[in-house]
Coordinates of C-alpha atoms in Angstrom, one line a residue:
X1 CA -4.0 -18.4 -7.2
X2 CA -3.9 -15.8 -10.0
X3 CA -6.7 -13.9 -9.6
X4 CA -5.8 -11.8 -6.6
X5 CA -7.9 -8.8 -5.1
X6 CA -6.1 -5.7 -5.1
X7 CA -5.7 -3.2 -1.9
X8 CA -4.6 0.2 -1.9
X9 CA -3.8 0.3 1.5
X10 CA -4.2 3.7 3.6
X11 CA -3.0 5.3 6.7
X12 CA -0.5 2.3 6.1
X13 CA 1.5 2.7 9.1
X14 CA 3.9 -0.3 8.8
X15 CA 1.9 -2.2 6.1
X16 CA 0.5 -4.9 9.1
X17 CA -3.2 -5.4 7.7
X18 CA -1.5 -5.9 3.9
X19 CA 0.8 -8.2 5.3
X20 CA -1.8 -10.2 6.7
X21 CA -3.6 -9.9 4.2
X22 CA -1.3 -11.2 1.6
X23 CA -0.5 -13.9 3.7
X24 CA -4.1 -15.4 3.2
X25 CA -2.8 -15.7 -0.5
X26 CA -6.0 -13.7 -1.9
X27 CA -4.7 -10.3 -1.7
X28 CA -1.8 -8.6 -3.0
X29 CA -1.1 -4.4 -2.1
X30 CA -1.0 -2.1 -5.1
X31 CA -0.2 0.9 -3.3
X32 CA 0.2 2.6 0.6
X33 CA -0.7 5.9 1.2
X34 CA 1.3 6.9 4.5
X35 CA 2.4 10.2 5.3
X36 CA 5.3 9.3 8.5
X37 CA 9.0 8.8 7.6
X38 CA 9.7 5.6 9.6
X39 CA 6.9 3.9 8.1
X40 CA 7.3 4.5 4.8
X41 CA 10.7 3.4 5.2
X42 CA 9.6 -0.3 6.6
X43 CA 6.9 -0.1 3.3
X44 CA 9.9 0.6 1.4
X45 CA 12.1 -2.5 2.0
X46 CA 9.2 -5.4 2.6
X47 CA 7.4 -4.0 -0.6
X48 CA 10.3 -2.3 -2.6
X49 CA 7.8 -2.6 -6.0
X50 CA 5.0 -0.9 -4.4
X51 CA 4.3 2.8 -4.7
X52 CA 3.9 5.1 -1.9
X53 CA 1.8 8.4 -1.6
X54 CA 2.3 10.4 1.4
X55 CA -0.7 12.6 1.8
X56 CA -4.2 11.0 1.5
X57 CA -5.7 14.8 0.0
X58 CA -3.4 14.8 -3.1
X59 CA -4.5 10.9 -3.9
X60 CA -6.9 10.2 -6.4
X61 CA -8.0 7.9 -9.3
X62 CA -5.7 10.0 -11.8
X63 CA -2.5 9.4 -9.9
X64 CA -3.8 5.8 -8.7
X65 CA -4.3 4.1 -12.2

């Protein structure tokens, strides 16, 4: 499928709704907005590409696009 719908995933935790998502083959995660260490660190090696904002008040459509 090419035509994917995107998700900016928030209050992430360990990325398990994008995972499942993805898995469906319709979705794929643009970015995770997760403000714990461990977490983003588990973000960090299953989606190396994809960026990470830690606090959901300083996220916005200017920083997004």
């Amino acid at each position: 499928m090419t035509n994917k719908l995107k998700i900016l995933d928030l209050f992430s935790g360990i990325g398990g709704f994008s995972l499942g998502l993805e898995n469906t083959g319709y979705y794929e995660t643009v970015a995770f907005c997760e403000i714990e260490e461990f977490p983003q660190q588990v973000l960090k090696k299953n989606w190396p590409k994809v960026p990470i904002y830690s606090d959901i008040k300083e996220l916005n459509y200017e920083r997004l696009k």
